[in-house]
Amino acid sequence: MKIRKQCALVALEDVKAYITEECGQIAVFDATNTTRERRDLILNFAKENAYKVFFVESVCDDPEVIAANILEVKVSSPDYPEINREYVMDDFLKRIECYKVTYQPLDPDNYDQDLSFIKVINVGQRFLVNRVRDYIQSKIVYYLMNIHVQPRTIYLCRHGESDFNLVGKIGGDSGLSPHGKQFAQALKKFIAEQGIVDLKVWTSQLKRTIQTAESLGVPYEQWKILNEIDAGVCEEMTYEEIETQYPDEFALRDQEKYLYRYPGGESYQDLVQRLEAVIMELERQGSVLVISHQAVMRCLLAYFLDKSADELPYLKCPLHTIFKLTPVAYGCKVETITLNVEAVNTHRDKPSGSTNSLPKSQTPVRMRRNSFTPLASPDTIKRTRNYSVGSRPLNPLGSLLFPEVRDGADQQKLQLQMGSACLEPANNITCESLVSVSATK
């Protein structure tokens, strides 16, 4: 027990180092904090460092759920490398019996009535929530009440090749090319061969995803928040045209693609925040096919595959390729299926040494730029999300280069992570403590 306590103290020092030295905002202290003494240790540590604490207690007393959980989760745990399943079951049941001897559950009526926590009972059959005090804690509760552990498969793909893809234009609302229509038929055949029961199909509200889904001959739902990233004044332009007309903007985007926001449009960070509702709904659902766009698909893949903000904008999501995701313990299995329909390559690799091409007025630091048309400005230019074919956005102020501003939240790595209680950066320093009890996930 002395060694375990010492390990806990060392881990708490890691928490402190992460928050104070690495600019972290939320830390998950994952341990079997099953006694009041151990939880008091955490609370005292948090008080000394002015951190907030939110406990997550997972309680399971259903023998069938425990047995299924051990076989599904613990067999692949790092605690049991290459050990037969029978031994794992026997050993973990003994471990549970040991915890029962000292286990002191959180008491919402007396001893722990002033603590902030959630009890997850029998893997989501019931919940008990106590004293949720801020936004981040409410988001943790929201997340935990929406996830489930039932077997399911998520299929992600882009729309079929579009007319704008053929000419290298970004954004817009063009229809499918002949090869794109061919992919839609191939996708219909693939889905039929899978024999998926109660498969849901989601699309954006843009023409190219709707046309792809129409070919499937099944009901589908349109989500506006699945629309492609808004390229602002650069909508319906090629990268060559952007580099020629807005060289400063082109260089800035290459410097920090995740945080860069198109003038009048969105950044990848904006898109991640926009997609939160879709991600939560994916966690709630069974099997789903999401037909979306390159930037949107990158964000969804980054969430399920635990990719960083630096990796996210450069994930390869080729046209006419399906990503089959199967959530499992400690991660997500991914299978890539190419339907062998010809398509153009829309991927743009990360430039090497891009900071050397920055405008002289810019410094190579991580910043998120403001749009040139802030909502509070009396000069805000209003326009529709997509331009009609042949139209070109105006450049109202000549140069699109504006002073950058620091945003503390922008220093953070993508916070949407599989199985984590962290959904987004907090506005103030927060330490979250995770309490795991019994054999639940």
Tab-separated table of C-alpha atoms in Angstrom:
chain	number	residue	atom	x	y	z
A	1	MET	CA	0.000	0.000	0.000
A	2	LYS	CA	2.912	2.329	0.739
A	3	ILE	CA	4.281	1.820	-2.756
A	4	ARG	CA	0.842	2.436	-4.309
A	5	LYS	CA	0.476	5.676	-2.357
A	6	GLN	CA	3.918	6.804	-3.464
A	7	CYS	CA	2.996	6.067	-7.094
A	8	ALA	CA	-0.162	8.152	-6.664
A	9	LEU	CA	1.842	11.087	-5.290
A	10	VAL	CA	4.258	10.898	-8.215
A	11	ALA	CA	1.319	10.833	-10.640
A	12	LEU	CA	-0.187	13.899	-8.974
A	13	GLU	CA	3.115	15.706	-9.438
A	14	ASP	CA	2.839	14.821	-13.124
A	15	VAL	CA	-0.603	16.440	-13.092
A	16	LYS	CA	0.872	19.591	-11.582
A	17	ALA	CA	3.711	19.676	-14.100
A	18	TYR	CA	1.281	19.221	-16.997
A	19	ILE	CA	-0.931	22.106	-15.870
A	20	THR	CA	1.752	24.558	-14.741
A	21	GLU	CA	4.631	23.818	-17.120
A	22	GLU	CA	2.923	22.486	-20.234
A	23	CYS	CA	-0.025	24.910	-20.193
A	24	GLY	CA	-2.497	22.076	-19.643
A	25	GLN	CA	-6.025	22.923	-18.576
A	26	ILE	CA	-7.623	19.576	-17.728
A	27	ALA	CA	-5.918	16.517	-16.244
A	28	VAL	CA	-7.510	13.083	-15.817
A	29	PHE	CA	-6.117	11.254	-12.783
A	30	ASP	CA	-7.053	7.660	-13.626
A	31	ALA	CA	-6.692	5.428	-10.564
A	32	THR	CA	-8.673	3.180	-8.239
A	33	ASN	CA	-9.300	5.890	-5.667
A	34	THR	CA	-11.590	3.605	-3.695
A	35	THR	CA	-11.013	4.947	-0.166
A	36	ARG	CA	-11.866	8.259	1.466
A	37	GLU	CA	-8.247	8.596	2.526
A	38	ARG	CA	-7.065	8.452	-1.086
A	39	ARG	CA	-9.770	10.868	-2.262
A	40	ASP	CA	-8.897	13.262	0.570
A	41	LEU	CA	-5.297	13.121	-0.613
A	42	ILE	CA	-6.453	14.262	-4.054
A	43	LEU	CA	-8.691	16.972	-2.611
A	44	ASN	CA	-5.872	18.357	-0.456
A	45	PHE	CA	-3.542	18.374	-3.452
A	46	ALA	CA	-6.168	20.240	-5.482
A	47	LYS	CA	-6.753	22.761	-2.680
A	48	GLU	CA	-3.041	23.498	-2.363
A	49	ASN	CA	-2.827	24.202	-6.101
A	50	ALA	CA	-6.206	25.919	-6.567
A	51	TYR	CA	-7.570	23.168	-8.835
A	52	LYS	CA	-11.166	22.067	-9.170
A	53	VAL	CA	-11.958	18.354	-8.786
A	54	PHE	CA	-14.723	16.271	-10.359
A	55	PHE	CA	-14.884	12.565	-9.439
A	56	VAL	CA	-16.179	9.908	-11.826
A	57	GLU	CA	-17.157	6.684	-10.060
A	58	SER	CA	-18.034	3.610	-12.082
A	59	VAL	CA	-19.945	0.972	-10.089
A	60	CYS	CA	-21.032	-2.395	-11.425
A	61	ASP	CA	-22.761	-5.189	-9.501
A	62	ASP	CA	-24.259	-7.089	-12.441
A	63	PRO	CA	-22.291	-10.391	-12.782
A	64	GLU	CA	-23.097	-10.748	-16.479
A	65	VAL	CA	-21.921	-7.238	-17.282
A	66	ILE	CA	-18.730	-7.768	-15.260
A	67	ALA	CA	-17.951	-11.070	-16.999
A	68	ALA	CA	-18.575	-9.641	-20.468
A	69	ASN	CA	-16.493	-6.588	-19.639
A	70	ILE	CA	-13.534	-8.658	-18.446
A	71	LEU	CA	-13.525	-10.783	-21.580
A	72	GLU	CA	-13.916	-7.805	-23.909
A	73	VAL	CA	-11.749	-5.236	-22.165
A	74	LYS	CA	-9.313	-6.767	-19.717
A	75	VAL	CA	-8.060	-9.531	-22.008
A	76	SER	CA	-6.557	-6.820	-24.235
A	77	SER	CA	-5.356	-4.761	-21.272
A	78	PRO	CA	-1.620	-4.060	-20.877
A	79	ASP	CA	-1.959	-5.761	-17.468
A	80	TYR	CA	-2.367	-9.145	-19.169
A	81	PRO	CA	0.002	-9.481	-22.122
A	82	GLU	CA	-0.364	-12.807	-23.940
A	83	ILE	CA	-2.192	-14.595	-21.131
A	84	ASN	CA	-5.051	-17.057	-21.682
A	85	ARG	CA	-8.617	-15.814	-21.189
A	86	GLU	CA	-9.446	-18.178	-18.329
A	87	TYR	CA	-6.561	-16.867	-16.232
A	88	VAL	CA	-7.559	-13.263	-16.906
A	89	MET	CA	-11.140	-13.894	-15.757
A	90	ASP	CA	-10.040	-15.640	-12.568
A	91	ASP	CA	-7.353	-13.087	-11.712
A	92	PHE	CA	-9.544	-10.038	-12.255
A	93	LEU	CA	-12.427	-11.448	-10.225
A	94	LYS	CA	-9.951	-11.937	-7.369
A	95	ARG	CA	-8.826	-8.343	-7.815
A	96	ILE	CA	-12.419	-7.145	-7.474
A	97	GLU	CA	-12.848	-9.129	-4.252
A	98	CYS	CA	-9.739	-7.432	-2.833
A	99	TYR	CA	-11.126	-3.997	-3.635
A	100	LYS	CA	-14.418	-4.834	-1.921
A	101	VAL	CA	-12.605	-5.136	1.415
A	102	THR	CA	-11.491	-1.497	1.473
A	103	TYR	CA	-13.952	0.108	-0.958
A	104	GLN	CA	-15.785	3.159	0.387
A	105	PRO	CA	-18.238	4.448	-2.218
A	106	LEU	CA	-18.918	8.125	-2.687
A	107	ASP	CA	-21.675	9.137	-0.279
A	108	PRO	CA	-23.946	11.873	-1.698
A	109	ASP	CA	-26.084	12.058	1.456
A	110	ASN	CA	-23.454	12.611	4.126
A	111	TYR	CA	-19.680	12.420	3.897
A	112	ASP	CA	-19.331	13.441	0.219
A	113	GLN	CA	-22.409	15.627	-0.146
A	114	ASP	CA	-20.312	18.718	-0.981
A	115	LEU	CA	-18.169	17.026	-3.648
A	116	SER	CA	-18.767	17.267	-7.383
A	117	PHE	CA	-19.124	13.821	-8.948
A	118	ILE	CA	-21.068	11.424	-11.124
A	119	LYS	CA	-21.747	7.748	-10.398
A	120	VAL	CA	-22.104	5.581	-13.495
A	121	ILE	CA	-24.036	2.468	-12.476
A	122	ASN	CA	-23.865	-0.794	-14.452
A	123	VAL	CA	-22.297	0.763	-17.543
A	124	GLY	CA	-24.887	3.472	-18.010
A	125	GLN	CA	-28.094	1.827	-16.788
A	126	ARG	CA	-28.378	4.571	-14.159
A	127	PHE	CA	-26.541	7.745	-13.164
A	128	LEU	CA	-26.248	9.767	-9.979
A	129	VAL	CA	-24.988	13.333	-10.402
A	130	ASN	CA	-23.988	15.512	-7.454
A	131	ARG	CA	-23.153	19.242	-7.367
A	132	VAL	CA	-22.108	20.010	-10.928
A	133	ARG	CA	-20.550	23.445	-10.536
A	134	ASP	CA	-19.292	24.616	-13.913
A	135	TYR	CA	-19.404	24.238	-17.666
A	136	ILE	CA	-16.628	21.657	-17.972
A	137	GLN	CA	-18.187	19.427	-15.318
A	138	SER	CA	-21.544	19.611	-17.087
A	139	LYS	CA	-19.840	18.612	-20.361
A	140	ILE	CA	-18.254	15.595	-18.662
A	141	VAL	CA	-21.683	14.534	-17.399
A	142	TYR	CA	-23.150	15.069	-20.875
A	143	TYR	CA	-20.421	12.935	-22.439
A	144	LEU	CA	-20.672	10.070	-19.947
A	145	MET	CA	-24.452	9.933	-20.240
A	146	ASN	CA	-24.262	9.604	-24.031
A	147	ILE	CA	-21.573	6.973	-24.582
A	148	HIS	CA	-22.292	3.249	-24.577
A	149	VAL	CA	-20.314	0.005	-24.891
A	150	GLN	CA	-22.546	-1.925	-27.283
A	151	PRO	CA	-20.878	-3.354	-30.415
A	152	ARG	CA	-21.200	-1.061	-33.420
A	153	THR	CA	-19.455	0.059	-36.586
A	154	ILE	CA	-19.030	3.570	-37.940
A	155	TYR	CA	-18.450	4.011	-41.661
A	156	LEU	CA	-16.917	7.290	-42.821
A	157	CYS	CA	-16.530	8.338	-46.427
A	158	ARG	CA	-16.470	11.457	-48.518
A	159	HIS	CA	-18.989	12.243	-51.216
A	160	GLY	CA	-18.311	10.986	-54.706
A	161	GLU	CA	-15.911	13.014	-56.814
A	162	SER	CA	-17.465	16.399	-57.620
A	163	ASP	CA	-17.159	18.724	-60.599
A	164	PHE	CA	-15.164	21.155	-58.444
A	165	ASN	CA	-12.802	18.342	-57.406
A	166	LEU	CA	-11.944	17.852	-61.070
A	167	VAL	CA	-10.777	21.452	-61.478
A	168	GLY	CA	-9.187	21.741	-58.027
A	169	LYS	CA	-11.650	24.229	-56.525
A	170	ILE	CA	-12.405	24.184	-52.796
A	171	GLY	CA	-15.809	24.648	-51.163
A	172	GLY	CA	-18.860	25.541	-53.209
A	173	ASP	CA	-21.854	23.337	-53.877
A	174	SER	CA	-21.154	21.475	-57.091
A	175	GLY	CA	-22.695	18.161	-58.102
A	176	LEU	CA	-21.086	14.792	-58.749
A	177	SER	CA	-18.830	14.099	-61.696
A	178	PRO	CA	-19.370	10.925	-63.779
A	179	HIS	CA	-16.813	9.113	-61.589
A	180	GLY	CA	-18.574	10.452	-58.503
A	181	LYS	CA	-21.857	8.955	-59.660
A	182	GLN	CA	-20.078	5.677	-60.324
A	183	PHE	CA	-18.769	5.697	-56.746
A	184	ALA	CA	-22.286	6.267	-55.404
A	185	GLN	CA	-23.421	3.073	-57.119
A	186	ALA	CA	-20.382	1.176	-55.845
A	187	LEU	CA	-21.128	2.434	-52.320
A	188	LYS	CA	-24.702	1.153	-52.629
A	189	LYS	CA	-23.399	-2.307	-53.522
A	190	PHE	CA	-20.856	-2.263	-50.676
A	191	ILE	CA	-23.436	-1.307	-48.040
A	192	ALA	CA	-25.837	-4.001	-49.287
A	193	GLU	CA	-23.082	-6.630	-48.984
A	194	GLN	CA	-22.400	-5.658	-45.362
A	195	GLY	CA	-25.905	-6.676	-44.284
A	196	ILE	CA	-25.975	-4.059	-41.521
A	197	VAL	CA	-29.122	-4.037	-39.404
A	198	ASP	CA	-30.643	-0.607	-38.664
A	199	LEU	CA	-27.870	1.314	-40.395
A	200	LYS	CA	-28.332	5.087	-40.211
A	201	VAL	CA	-27.039	7.294	-43.034
A	202	TRP	CA	-26.052	10.921	-42.418
A	203	THR	CA	-25.047	13.563	-44.968
A	204	SER	CA	-24.325	17.270	-45.031
A	205	GLN	CA	-26.720	19.707	-46.685
A	206	LEU	CA	-24.470	20.135	-49.700
A	207	LYS	CA	-25.427	18.736	-53.063
A	208	ARG	CA	-22.521	16.333	-53.526
A	209	THR	CA	-23.181	14.354	-50.328
A	210	ILE	CA	-26.933	14.289	-50.930
A	211	GLN	CA	-26.485	12.963	-54.463
A	212	THR	CA	-24.176	10.259	-53.116
A	213	ALA	CA	-26.745	9.196	-50.494
A	214	GLU	CA	-29.666	9.306	-52.949
A	215	SER	CA	-28.094	6.471	-54.907
A	216	LEU	CA	-28.218	4.191	-51.850
A	217	GLY	CA	-31.992	3.986	-51.974
A	218	VAL	CA	-32.327	4.166	-48.177
A	219	PRO	CA	-33.546	6.898	-45.790
A	220	TYR	CA	-30.894	9.396	-44.758
A	221	GLU	CA	-30.593	12.462	-42.508
A	222	GLN	CA	-29.128	15.792	-43.563
A	223	TRP	CA	-26.961	17.631	-41.005
A	224	LYS	CA	-26.021	21.247	-41.676
A	225	ILE	CA	-23.149	20.953	-39.212
A	226	LEU	CA	-21.622	18.262	-41.460
A	227	ASN	CA	-21.092	20.868	-44.205
A	228	GLU	CA	-17.516	21.331	-45.380
A	229	ILE	CA	-15.247	23.870	-43.681
A	230	ASP	CA	-16.177	27.406	-44.737
A	231	ALA	CA	-13.335	28.846	-46.820
A	232	GLY	CA	-14.741	32.391	-46.619
A	233	VAL	CA	-13.485	34.626	-49.403
A	234	CYS	CA	-11.538	31.676	-50.832
A	235	GLU	CA	-14.655	29.627	-51.621
A	236	GLU	CA	-14.714	28.226	-55.175
A	237	MET	CA	-11.041	29.046	-55.751
A	238	THR	CA	-8.123	26.743	-56.505
A	239	TYR	CA	-5.062	26.759	-54.251
A	240	GLU	CA	-3.110	28.319	-57.119
A	241	GLU	CA	-5.609	31.170	-57.313
A	242	ILE	CA	-5.472	31.689	-53.540
A	243	GLU	CA	-1.673	31.801	-53.602
A	244	THR	CA	-1.759	34.373	-56.406
A	245	GLN	CA	-4.528	36.630	-55.100
A	246	TYR	CA	-3.904	36.285	-51.344
A	247	PRO	CA	-0.245	35.258	-50.906
A	248	ASP	CA	-0.125	36.347	-47.247
A	249	GLU	CA	-3.162	34.252	-46.375
A	250	PHE	CA	-1.740	31.284	-48.256
A	251	ALA	CA	1.509	31.486	-46.279
A	252	LEU	CA	-0.278	31.885	-42.948
A	253	ARG	CA	-2.399	28.792	-43.525
A	254	ASP	CA	0.689	26.736	-44.328
A	255	GLN	CA	2.307	27.955	-41.105
A	256	GLU	CA	-0.497	26.778	-38.765
A	257	LYS	CA	-3.279	25.003	-40.605
A	258	TYR	CA	-5.265	23.906	-37.544
A	259	LEU	CA	-5.603	27.398	-36.052
A	260	TYR	CA	-5.716	29.403	-39.279
A	261	ARG	CA	-9.145	30.853	-40.030
A	262	TYR	CA	-10.098	31.782	-43.574
A	263	PRO	CA	-11.093	35.474	-43.741
A	264	GLY	CA	-14.872	35.416	-43.465
A	265	GLY	CA	-14.757	31.644	-42.918
A	266	GLU	CA	-13.660	28.971	-40.454
A	267	SER	CA	-10.568	27.311	-39.032
A	268	TYR	CA	-10.147	23.611	-38.301
A	269	GLN	CA	-10.493	24.519	-34.640
A	270	ASP	CA	-13.855	26.145	-35.395
A	271	LEU	CA	-14.883	23.016	-37.282
A	272	VAL	CA	-13.960	20.737	-34.362
A	273	GLN	CA	-16.203	22.773	-32.091
A	274	ARG	CA	-19.004	22.733	-34.668
A	275	LEU	CA	-18.863	18.944	-34.942
A	276	GLU	CA	-19.205	18.258	-31.223
A	277	ALA	CA	-22.942	17.536	-31.506
A	278	VAL	CA	-22.336	15.033	-34.324
A	279	ILE	CA	-19.639	13.274	-32.313
A	280	MET	CA	-21.900	13.000	-29.271
A	281	GLU	CA	-24.680	11.582	-31.438
A	282	LEU	CA	-22.255	9.072	-32.978
A	283	GLU	CA	-21.406	7.947	-29.435
A	284	ARG	CA	-25.123	7.409	-28.720
A	285	GLN	CA	-25.983	5.519	-31.901
A	286	GLY	CA	-25.445	2.034	-33.255
A	287	SER	CA	-24.007	1.601	-36.755
A	288	VAL	CA	-23.850	4.768	-38.854
A	289	LEU	CA	-22.604	5.700	-42.333
A	290	VAL	CA	-21.465	9.346	-42.466
A	291	ILE	CA	-21.070	10.783	-45.979
A	292	SER	CA	-19.235	14.059	-45.536
A	293	HIS	CA	-16.281	16.113	-46.746
A	294	GLN	CA	-12.488	16.066	-46.475
A	295	ALA	CA	-12.054	18.508	-43.545
A	296	VAL	CA	-15.083	17.135	-41.694
A	297	MET	CA	-13.884	13.565	-42.122
A	298	ARG	CA	-10.448	14.516	-40.811
A	299	CYS	CA	-12.003	15.891	-37.632
A	300	LEU	CA	-14.099	12.764	-37.077
A	301	LEU	CA	-11.127	10.473	-37.691
A	302	ALA	CA	-8.959	12.539	-35.340
A	303	TYR	CA	-11.510	12.058	-32.569
A	304	PHE	CA	-11.863	8.300	-32.922
A	305	LEU	CA	-8.171	7.645	-33.656
A	306	ASP	CA	-6.866	10.102	-31.024
A	307	LYS	CA	-4.870	12.334	-33.374
A	308	SER	CA	-3.385	15.657	-32.306
A	309	ALA	CA	-4.266	19.089	-33.618
A	310	ASP	CA	-1.005	19.124	-35.587
A	311	GLU	CA	-1.826	15.821	-37.292
A	312	LEU	CA	-5.520	16.457	-37.913
A	313	PRO	CA	-5.371	18.844	-40.937
A	314	TYR	CA	-3.089	16.479	-42.831
A	315	LEU	CA	-4.887	13.157	-42.334
A	316	LYS	CA	-5.342	11.439	-45.678
A	317	CYS	CA	-9.012	10.995	-46.586
A	318	PRO	CA	-9.039	10.082	-50.278
A	319	LEU	CA	-12.143	10.150	-52.421
A	320	HIS	CA	-13.967	6.875	-53.057
A	321	THR	CA	-12.510	5.269	-49.939
A	322	ILE	CA	-14.429	4.033	-46.891
A	323	PHE	CA	-13.027	4.068	-43.365
A	324	LYS	CA	-14.612	1.333	-41.234
A	325	LEU	CA	-14.223	2.163	-37.540
A	326	THR	CA	-14.949	-0.345	-34.785
A	327	PRO	CA	-14.657	1.075	-31.254
A	328	VAL	CA	-12.924	-1.399	-28.943
A	329	ALA	CA	-11.311	-1.263	-25.528
A	330	TYR	CA	-8.342	1.118	-25.411
A	331	GLY	CA	-8.903	2.460	-28.900
A	332	CYS	CA	-10.614	2.057	-32.220
A	333	LYS	CA	-9.918	-0.466	-34.977
A	334	VAL	CA	-9.774	1.096	-38.425
A	335	GLU	CA	-10.071	-0.637	-41.776
A	336	THR	CA	-9.642	1.197	-45.100
A	337	ILE	CA	-11.725	-0.023	-48.036
A	338	THR	CA	-11.103	1.339	-51.535
A	339	LEU	CA	-13.964	0.816	-53.983
A	340	ASN	CA	-11.691	1.005	-57.061
A	341	VAL	CA	-13.443	3.929	-58.735
A	342	GLU	CA	-11.089	6.444	-60.297
A	343	ALA	CA	-10.899	9.866	-58.619
A	344	VAL	CA	-8.613	12.884	-58.433
A	345	ASN	CA	-6.257	13.301	-55.493
A	346	THR	CA	-7.323	16.280	-53.343
A	347	HIS	CA	-4.759	15.771	-50.560
A	348	ARG	CA	-2.192	18.509	-50.003
A	349	ASP	CA	0.842	17.448	-47.993
A	350	LYS	CA	2.214	19.508	-45.134
A	351	PRO	CA	4.741	21.977	-46.576
A	352	SER	CA	8.285	21.608	-45.324
A	353	GLY	CA	9.903	24.695	-43.798
A	354	SER	CA	6.705	26.670	-44.195
A	355	THR	CA	7.695	29.264	-41.572
A	356	ASN	CA	10.307	30.589	-43.988
A	357	SER	CA	7.556	31.782	-46.325
A	358	LEU	CA	5.725	33.859	-43.712
A	359	PRO	CA	5.001	37.510	-44.398
A	360	LYS	CA	7.533	39.771	-42.667
A	361	SER	CA	4.835	41.170	-40.403
A	362	GLN	CA	4.065	37.738	-38.949
A	363	THR	CA	5.910	35.684	-36.349
A	364	PRO	CA	6.072	31.850	-36.359
A	365	VAL	CA	3.974	31.237	-33.244
A	366	ARG	CA	0.705	29.379	-32.731
A	367	MET	CA	-2.095	31.882	-33.135
A	368	ARG	CA	-5.646	31.894	-34.351
A	369	ARG	CA	-6.455	34.852	-36.534
A	370	ASN	CA	-9.675	36.778	-36.348
A	371	SER	CA	-11.919	36.964	-39.363
A	372	PHE	CA	-11.682	40.268	-41.201
A	373	THR	CA	-15.434	40.726	-40.654
A	374	PRO	CA	-16.068	40.392	-36.900
A	375	LEU	CA	-19.737	40.086	-36.040
A	376	ALA	CA	-19.689	43.259	-33.940
A	377	SER	CA	-18.358	45.400	-36.770
A	378	PRO	CA	-20.761	47.827	-38.461
A	379	ASP	CA	-18.937	47.039	-41.714
A	380	THR	CA	-19.761	43.339	-41.616
A	381	ILE	CA	-20.349	41.998	-45.102
A	382	LYS	CA	-23.236	39.558	-45.262
A	383	ARG	CA	-23.240	36.808	-47.858
A	384	THR	CA	-24.596	33.312	-48.329
A	385	ARG	CA	-22.566	30.242	-47.394
A	386	ASN	CA	-22.026	29.192	-51.023
A	387	TYR	CA	-21.580	31.203	-54.199
A	388	SER	CA	-23.393	30.481	-57.420
A	389	VAL	CA	-21.325	29.009	-60.216
A	390	GLY	CA	-19.085	31.624	-61.798
A	391	SER	CA	-19.358	34.172	-58.994
A	392	ARG	CA	-16.354	35.525	-57.190
A	393	PRO	CA	-16.224	37.006	-53.668
A	394	LEU	CA	-15.167	40.611	-53.359
A	395	ASN	CA	-12.078	41.746	-51.504
A	396	PRO	CA	-13.617	44.656	-49.557
A	397	LEU	CA	-10.480	46.039	-47.917
A	398	GLY	CA	-7.737	45.182	-50.364
A	399	SER	CA	-5.261	43.340	-48.186
A	400	LEU	CA	-6.570	40.456	-46.083
A	401	LEU	CA	-3.638	40.602	-43.707
A	402	PHE	CA	-4.637	41.690	-40.211
A	403	PRO	CA	-2.859	41.713	-36.860
A	404	GLU	CA	-3.037	38.423	-35.049
A	405	VAL	CA	-4.283	37.957	-31.520
A	406	ARG	CA	-3.394	35.377	-28.922
A	407	ASP	CA	-6.100	33.060	-27.712
A	408	GLY	CA	-5.140	30.980	-24.685
A	409	ALA	CA	-7.495	28.182	-25.652
A	410	ASP	CA	-5.773	27.931	-29.025
A	411	GLN	CA	-2.564	26.672	-27.455
A	412	GLN	CA	-4.250	23.400	-26.654
A	413	LYS	CA	-4.141	20.145	-28.454
A	414	LEU	CA	-7.395	18.774	-29.857
A	415	GLN	CA	-9.346	17.768	-26.769
A	416	LEU	CA	-11.907	15.466	-28.322
A	417	GLN	CA	-10.462	12.069	-27.399
A	418	MET	CA	-11.891	8.559	-27.448
A	419	GLY	CA	-12.854	7.493	-23.923
A	420	SER	CA	-11.660	10.688	-22.253
A	421	ALA	CA	-13.595	12.986	-19.956
A	422	CYS	CA	-11.964	15.988	-21.665
A	423	LEU	CA	-14.189	17.530	-24.310
A	424	GLU	CA	-12.657	20.948	-24.792
A	425	PRO	CA	-10.248	23.346	-23.125
A	426	ALA	CA	-11.524	24.898	-19.914
A	427	ASN	CA	-11.544	28.646	-19.407
A	428	ASN	CA	-9.768	28.256	-16.089
A	429	ILE	CA	-7.263	25.773	-14.722
A	430	THR	CA	-9.033	22.568	-13.783
A	431	CYS	CA	-7.878	19.221	-12.459
A	432	GLU	CA	-10.316	16.386	-13.045
A	433	SER	CA	-9.912	13.163	-11.093
A	434	LEU	CA	-11.216	9.894	-12.483
A	435	VAL	CA	-12.222	7.144	-10.059
A	436	SER	CA	-12.595	3.631	-11.438
A	437	VAL	CA	-14.294	0.935	-9.403
A	438	SER	CA	-15.016	-2.677	-10.414
A	439	ALA	CA	-14.589	-4.151	-13.868
A	440	THR	CA	-16.404	-1.591	-15.938
A	441	LYS	CA	-14.794	0.317	-18.778
